[in-house]
Amino acid sequence: MDSLTEENYIKSIYALSLATGEVFVSELAKKLNIKQPSVNSMMKRLATKKVVAYAPYKGIRLTEKGKKEALSIIRRHRLAELFLVKVMELGWEEVHDIAEQLEHVDSKRFYSRMDEMLNFPKFDPHGEPIPDSNGKIYTQKRTALSDLVEGLTATIAAVGEDEKSFLDHLNAKGLQIGDTVTLKKRELFDGSVTLQHKSKKEILLTHQVAERIWVE
Amino acid sequence: MDSLTEENYIKSIYALSLATGEVFVSELAKKLNIKQPSVNSMMKRLATKKVVAYAPYKGIRLTEKGKKEALSIIRRHRLAELFLVKVMELGWEEVHDIAEQLEHVDSKRFYSRMDEMLNFPKFDPHGEPIPDSNGKIYTQKRTALSDLVEGLTATIAAVGEDEKSFLDHLNAKGLQIGDTVTLKKRELFDGSVTLQHKSKKEILLTHQVAERIWVE
DNA sequence: TTAAAAAGTTAGACTATTCTAACAAATTAA
DNA sequence: TTAATTTGTTAGAATAGTCTAACTTTTTAA
Ligand SMILES: [Mn+2]
Ligand SMILES: [Mn+2]
Ligand SMILES: [Mn+2]
Ligand SMILES: [Mn+2]
């Protein structure tokens, strides 16, 4: 079994390698807020455990075993987040930090009961897909709200971040998963967008925020 | 803040010192399944943190601060166990191991929501009192089923152990918290007892089992 | 194609936990 | 009240994680 620390490394490697399949020591170090030499020695350890493929000066990539483990951790994290929102009625902005801890709980029963109580859900409270128990995960290219064509209407499907500060911001703007928005105007100068919201209100979002909202 | 390891020491010290107020290095070592020198060095550390009062060759005792921390951990453990049984519908025999992990989750919200959902419960699934958020805990002398006078009828209030193997045994015997039993006969030879159960069945328990069941 | 700059490694050190071996104090038994 | 036996402590070592300092390789820019 992996330690909590190892699980966190694996999860981060998975997230960072989604785009290109590989990650660099420097990226991992920044993401985990630790120094490069620490990452370097952990990679040697994970390589010994056959979780990553790693050769000096080359990028890091998860092995099939490593991917399986990553998806299992992500499954637990997202299932926990949804449970906290649906069953325990916490806000979508306060569940990530708790799920960071619950994802390391070692108990098949705990998670299978969550899964049952939530009726085998497919998405977490932030719209992210929940891998199934075999590690299969729903994926499809998504459109960022910042790239939506002017004049078009779309539905908010997911948010690309679940940090409290970002979600507090969306709460303040009155935006939620499932909301329908129409892109009224995109400023050429700074990429900020003005939305027409179902609430009839016009909402202004900076590019930084709009690019973290996925629509379909 | 205390580490998970420190929390486990504190909880064990509390449990072992209930009777006399103090614990010995050897007892703690046995309970935690670690060697005496490890306990010794941890006691030095906890003494520095003012969690225990400790002098070489003298017993260990929790300070007021240590007791508060112990009760807070026990509260989280028991709240979690009850939540797992009442909300997640797990069996009383399978919740202890999960609660051992959940008790270390650092989140006021998580526990206050459990408390609310359970309507501020006073007892856990094993009949043990749940300390309130100020650390107050209900206590009263209890009678062991093994000490019940022959012929008397009583109600099972709690079980003194929540290990799966013990609870599986009670499940097999058909005994639960709240059940009314009459002590039909106590064998002088081995202290085993025969009960008349509400289910009309007669149940035979060894002394070892009967002394771990509290009645009132 | 050199010279910076960036990225990655090694070496050595430190904290948290725990262990074994060896020694000391306290308790128990003869 | 000696001699065992039990309990507790010290010393020294090991593993998991991390860090800083000092290189080494790669990459980027000039
Ligand atoms: Mn999350
Ligand atoms: Mn999420
Ligand atoms: Mn328990
Ligand atoms: Mn219990």
Coordinates of N, CA and C in Angstrom, one line a residue, chain A residues 145 148-156 179-184 195-198 215-216:
Chain A
L145 N -15.5 28.7 -21.2 CA -16.5 29.8 -21.4 C -15.7 31.0 -22.0
L148 N -16.1 30.7 -25.8 CA -17.5 30.6 -26.4 C -17.6 31.7 -27.4
V149 N -18.3 31.4 -28.5 CA -18.5 32.4 -29.6 C -19.5 33.4 -29.1
E150 N -19.2 34.7 -29.4 CA -20.1 35.7 -28.9 C -21.5 35.5 -29.4
G151 N -22.5 35.7 -28.6 CA -23.9 35.5 -29.0 C -24.4 34.1 -28.7
L152 N -23.6 33.1 -28.5 CA -24.0 31.8 -28.3 C -24.4 31.6 -26.8
T153 N -25.3 30.6 -26.7 CA -25.8 30.2 -25.3 C -25.3 28.8 -25.0
A154 N -24.9 28.7 -23.7 CA -24.4 27.3 -23.3 C -24.7 27.1 -21.9
T155 N -24.4 25.8 -21.5 CA -24.7 25.4 -20.1 C -23.4 25.2 -19.4
I156 N -23.3 25.7 -18.1 CA -22.1 25.5 -17.4 C -22.0 24.0 -17.0
D179 N -26.2 26.1 -14.9 CA -26.8 27.3 -15.3 C -26.6 27.6 -16.8
T180 N -27.6 28.2 -17.4 CA -27.5 28.5 -18.8 C -27.0 30.0 -18.9
V181 N -26.0 30.2 -19.8 CA -25.6 31.6 -19.9 C -25.4 31.9 -21.4
T182 N -25.6 33.2 -21.7 CA -25.3 33.6 -23.1 C -24.2 34.6 -23.1
L183 N -23.2 34.4 -24.0 CA -22.1 35.3 -24.0 C -22.5 36.5 -24.8
K184 N -22.7 37.6 -24.1 CA -23.1 38.9 -24.7 C -21.9 39.6 -25.4
L195 N -21.9 38.1 -19.5 CA -22.8 37.0 -19.7 C -24.2 37.5 -19.4
Q196 N -25.2 36.9 -20.1 CA -26.6 37.1 -19.8 C -26.9 35.8 -19.0
H197 N -27.4 36.0 -17.8 CA -27.7 34.8 -16.9 C -29.1 34.6 -16.8
K198 N -29.6 33.4 -16.5 CA -31.0 33.1 -16.4 C -31.6 34.0 -15.3
V215 N -18.1 24.8 -20.6 CA -19.5 24.9 -21.0 C -19.8 23.8 -22.1
E216 N -21.0 23.6 -22.3 CA -21.3 22.7 -23.4 C -22.7 23.0 -24.0

